[in-house]
């Protein structure tokens, strides 16, 4: 259970922290890491919504799941699916376009987080 809580809380903190940084400083944080051109208002809104709002919501969900025993398994499944989807599609896209920018580091983080979530799921007692 300790590994499960660790994965949930660290993932929640990392998602929520990155979300706040992207919302407050979209050009400096998301623009620099992603290489997005953020000259237009539509781009700024999209970054603040997706990298700010969506990630903040997922981060808060992970933190809540880490504090509620009955949410542990759903939280770990969500992390495995979200992070697994990110690492899979990021690796495919890097194969198509090359490993530019922060993508290799992001893929490593996403892959490790996916593996830890799956390991924590396997180690959870059936009643949890």
PDB file of C-alpha atoms in Angstrom:
ATOM      1  CA  UNK A   1       0.000   0.000   0.000  1.00  0.00           C
ATOM      2  CA  UNK A   2       2.936   2.324   0.627  1.00  0.00           C
ATOM      3  CA  UNK A   3       4.045   2.118  -3.020  1.00  0.00           C
ATOM      4  CA  UNK A   4       0.487   2.810  -4.187  1.00  0.00           C
ATOM      5  CA  UNK A   5       0.182   5.909  -2.017  1.00  0.00           C
ATOM      6  CA  UNK A   6       3.637   7.079  -3.109  1.00  0.00           C
ATOM      7  CA  UNK A   7       2.748   6.752  -6.806  1.00  0.00           C
ATOM      8  CA  UNK A   8      -0.593   8.490  -6.359  1.00  0.00           C
ATOM      9  CA  UNK A   9       0.735  11.378  -4.289  1.00  0.00           C
ATOM     10  CA  UNK A  10       3.900  12.012  -6.313  1.00  0.00           C
ATOM     11  CA  UNK A  11       1.936  11.858  -9.577  1.00  0.00           C
ATOM     12  CA  UNK A  12      -0.692  14.187  -8.134  1.00  0.00           C
ATOM     13  CA  UNK A  13       1.895  16.702  -6.973  1.00  0.00           C
ATOM     14  CA  UNK A  14       3.792  16.595 -10.271  1.00  0.00           C
ATOM     15  CA  UNK A  15       0.661  17.025 -12.394  1.00  0.00           C
ATOM     16  CA  UNK A  16      -0.792  19.750 -10.202  1.00  0.00           C
ATOM     17  CA  UNK A  17       2.496  21.628  -9.900  1.00  0.00           C
ATOM     18  CA  UNK A  18       3.150  21.500 -13.642  1.00  0.00           C
ATOM     19  CA  UNK A  19      -0.445  22.597 -14.277  1.00  0.00           C
ATOM     20  CA  UNK A  20      -0.086  25.693 -12.105  1.00  0.00           C
ATOM     21  CA  UNK A  21       3.226  26.578 -13.781  1.00  0.00           C
ATOM     22  CA  UNK A  22       1.707  26.138 -17.258  1.00  0.00           C
ATOM     23  CA  UNK A  23      -1.336  28.208 -16.378  1.00  0.00           C
ATOM     24  CA  UNK A  24       0.661  31.065 -14.865  1.00  0.00           C
ATOM     25  CA  UNK A  25       3.595  30.993 -17.310  1.00  0.00           C
ATOM     26  CA  UNK A  26       2.378  29.268 -20.492  1.00  0.00           C
ATOM     27  CA  UNK A  27       5.069  30.640 -22.802  1.00  0.00           C
ATOM     28  CA  UNK A  28       7.957  30.140 -20.409  1.00  0.00           C
ATOM     29  CA  UNK A  29       6.978  26.618 -19.311  1.00  0.00           C
ATOM     30  CA  UNK A  30       4.799  24.865 -21.882  1.00  0.00           C
ATOM     31  CA  UNK A  31       6.038  26.863 -24.845  1.00  0.00           C
ATOM     32  CA  UNK A  32       9.663  26.158 -24.040  1.00  0.00           C
ATOM     33  CA  UNK A  33       9.186  22.446 -23.366  1.00  0.00           C
ATOM     34  CA  UNK A  34       6.771  21.694 -26.182  1.00  0.00           C
ATOM     35  CA  UNK A  35       8.050  24.041 -28.834  1.00  0.00           C
ATOM     36  CA  UNK A  36       4.527  25.392 -29.367  1.00  0.00           C
ATOM     37  CA  UNK A  37       4.223  28.776 -30.981  1.00  0.00           C
ATOM     38  CA  UNK A  38       2.041  30.760 -28.620  1.00  0.00           C
ATOM     39  CA  UNK A  39       1.609  33.997 -30.510  1.00  0.00           C
ATOM     40  CA  UNK A  40      -2.153  33.718 -30.899  1.00  0.00           C
ATOM     41  CA  UNK A  41      -4.746  33.992 -28.141  1.00  0.00           C
ATOM     42  CA  UNK A  42      -6.189  30.599 -29.162  1.00  0.00           C
ATOM     43  CA  UNK A  43      -2.840  28.954 -28.436  1.00  0.00           C
ATOM     44  CA  UNK A  44      -2.590  30.599 -25.024  1.00  0.00           C
ATOM     45  CA  UNK A  45      -6.119  29.497 -24.114  1.00  0.00           C
ATOM     46  CA  UNK A  46      -5.394  25.940 -25.275  1.00  0.00           C
ATOM     47  CA  UNK A  47      -2.180  25.697 -23.248  1.00  0.00           C
ATOM     48  CA  UNK A  48      -3.822  27.114 -20.145  1.00  0.00           C
ATOM     49  CA  UNK A  49      -6.809  24.783 -20.514  1.00  0.00           C
ATOM     50  CA  UNK A  50      -5.027  21.535 -21.429  1.00  0.00           C
ATOM     51  CA  UNK A  51      -1.731  21.939 -19.599  1.00  0.00           C
ATOM     52  CA  UNK A  52      -3.249  23.984 -16.794  1.00  0.00           C
ATOM     53  CA  UNK A  53      -6.823  22.857 -16.266  1.00  0.00           C
ATOM     54  CA  UNK A  54      -6.785  19.235 -17.399  1.00  0.00           C
ATOM     55  CA  UNK A  55      -3.527  18.439 -15.636  1.00  0.00           C
ATOM     56  CA  UNK A  56      -4.629  20.235 -12.469  1.00  0.00           C
ATOM     57  CA  UNK A  57      -7.819  18.177 -12.402  1.00  0.00           C
ATOM     58  CA  UNK A  58      -5.935  14.921 -12.913  1.00  0.00           C
ATOM     59  CA  UNK A  59      -3.366  15.918 -10.294  1.00  0.00           C
ATOM     60  CA  UNK A  60      -6.086  16.661  -7.748  1.00  0.00           C
ATOM     61  CA  UNK A  61      -7.773  13.341  -8.572  1.00  0.00           C
ATOM     62  CA  UNK A  62      -4.487  11.515  -7.912  1.00  0.00           C
ATOM     63  CA  UNK A  63      -3.997  13.369  -4.621  1.00  0.00           C
ATOM     64  CA  UNK A  64      -7.545  12.523  -3.561  1.00  0.00           C
ATOM     65  CA  UNK A  65      -7.023   8.890  -4.573  1.00  0.00           C
ATOM     66  CA  UNK A  66      -3.838   8.850  -2.507  1.00  0.00           C
ATOM     67  CA  UNK A  67      -5.735   9.981   0.569  1.00  0.00           C
ATOM     68  CA  UNK A  68      -8.743   7.663   0.251  1.00  0.00           C
ATOM     69  CA  UNK A  69      -8.192   3.927   0.571  1.00  0.00           C
ATOM     70  CA  UNK A  70     -11.258   3.088  -1.537  1.00  0.00           C
ATOM     71  CA  UNK A  71      -9.927   5.221  -4.411  1.00  0.00           C
ATOM     72  CA  UNK A  72      -6.466   3.619  -4.488  1.00  0.00           C
ATOM     73  CA  UNK A  73      -7.151   1.042  -7.206  1.00  0.00           C
ATOM     74  CA  UNK A  74      -9.126   3.412  -9.515  1.00  0.00           C
ATOM     75  CA  UNK A  75      -6.414   6.039  -9.071  1.00  0.00           C
ATOM     76  CA  UNK A  76      -3.638   3.634 -10.031  1.00  0.00           C
ATOM     77  CA  UNK A  77      -5.628   2.382 -13.029  1.00  0.00           C
ATOM     78  CA  UNK A  78      -6.138   5.980 -14.159  1.00  0.00           C
ATOM     79  CA  UNK A  79      -2.412   6.724 -13.829  1.00  0.00           C
ATOM     80  CA  UNK A  80      -1.481   3.560 -15.733  1.00  0.00           C
ATOM     81  CA  UNK A  81      -3.908   4.391 -18.547  1.00  0.00           C
ATOM     82  CA  UNK A  82      -3.119   8.115 -18.795  1.00  0.00           C
ATOM     83  CA  UNK A  83       0.646   7.781 -18.471  1.00  0.00           C
ATOM     84  CA  UNK A  84       0.730   4.591 -20.527  1.00  0.00           C
ATOM     85  CA  UNK A  85      -1.175   6.335 -23.307  1.00  0.00           C
ATOM     86  CA  UNK A  86       1.183   9.290 -23.160  1.00  0.00           C
ATOM     87  CA  UNK A  87       4.374   7.234 -23.280  1.00  0.00           C
ATOM     88  CA  UNK A  88       3.078   4.971 -26.042  1.00  0.00           C
ATOM     89  CA  UNK A  89       1.942   7.753 -28.344  1.00  0.00           C
ATOM     90  CA  UNK A  90       4.959   9.927 -27.513  1.00  0.00           C
ATOM     91  CA  UNK A  91       7.335   7.109 -28.467  1.00  0.00           C
ATOM     92  CA  UNK A  92       5.450   6.431 -31.697  1.00  0.00           C
ATOM     93  CA  UNK A  93       5.482  10.140 -32.536  1.00  0.00           C
ATOM     94  CA  UNK A  94       9.204  10.419 -31.754  1.00  0.00           C
ATOM     95  CA  UNK A  95       9.759   7.503 -34.118  1.00  0.00           C
ATOM     96  CA  UNK A  96       7.905   9.433 -36.793  1.00  0.00           C
ATOM     97  CA  UNK A  97       9.349  12.909 -36.146  1.00  0.00           C
ATOM     98  CA  UNK A  98      12.503  12.436 -34.095  1.00  0.00           C
ATOM     99  CA  UNK A  99      13.153  12.942 -30.389  1.00  0.00           C
ATOM    100  CA  UNK A 100      12.957  16.740 -30.238  1.00  0.00           C
ATOM    101  CA  UNK A 101      12.844  19.009 -27.208  1.00  0.00           C
ATOM    102  CA  UNK A 102      11.857  17.621 -23.853  1.00  0.00           C
ATOM    103  CA  UNK A 103      10.128  14.558 -25.360  1.00  0.00           C
ATOM    104  CA  UNK A 104      12.763  11.943 -24.463  1.00  0.00           C
ATOM    105  CA  UNK A 105      12.794  13.040 -20.820  1.00  0.00           C
ATOM    106  CA  UNK A 106       9.010  13.164 -20.720  1.00  0.00           C
ATOM    107  CA  UNK A 107       8.834   9.635 -22.163  1.00  0.00           C
ATOM    108  CA  UNK A 108      11.193   8.356 -19.463  1.00  0.00           C
ATOM    109  CA  UNK A 109       9.100   9.991 -16.718  1.00  0.00           C
ATOM    110  CA  UNK A 110       5.860   8.658 -18.227  1.00  0.00           C
ATOM    111  CA  UNK A 111       7.275   5.160 -18.673  1.00  0.00           C
ATOM    112  CA  UNK A 112       8.591   4.971 -15.103  1.00  0.00           C
ATOM    113  CA  UNK A 113       5.306   6.298 -13.715  1.00  0.00           C
ATOM    114  CA  UNK A 114       3.328   3.763 -15.759  1.00  0.00           C
ATOM    115  CA  UNK A 115       5.539   0.917 -14.570  1.00  0.00           C
ATOM    116  CA  UNK A 116       5.279   2.017 -10.928  1.00  0.00           C
ATOM    117  CA  UNK A 117       1.486   2.301 -11.146  1.00  0.00           C
ATOM    118  CA  UNK A 118       1.248  -1.193 -12.649  1.00  0.00           C
ATOM    119  CA  UNK A 119       3.621  -2.614 -10.033  1.00  0.00           C
ATOM    120  CA  UNK A 120       1.615  -0.974  -7.250  1.00  0.00           C
ATOM    121  CA  UNK A 121      -1.592  -2.433  -8.719  1.00  0.00           C
ATOM    122  CA  UNK A 122      -0.114  -5.933  -8.792  1.00  0.00           C
ATOM    123  CA  UNK A 123       1.055  -5.575  -5.190  1.00  0.00           C
ATOM    124  CA  UNK A 124      -2.280  -4.298  -3.855  1.00  0.00           C
ATOM    125  CA  UNK A 125      -4.221  -6.749  -1.728  1.00  0.00           C
ATOM    126  CA  UNK A 126      -7.459  -7.856  -3.402  1.00  0.00           C
ATOM    127  CA  UNK A 127      -9.580  -6.161  -0.733  1.00  0.00           C
ATOM    128  CA  UNK A 128      -7.976  -2.753  -1.354  1.00  0.00           C
TER     129      UNK A 128
END
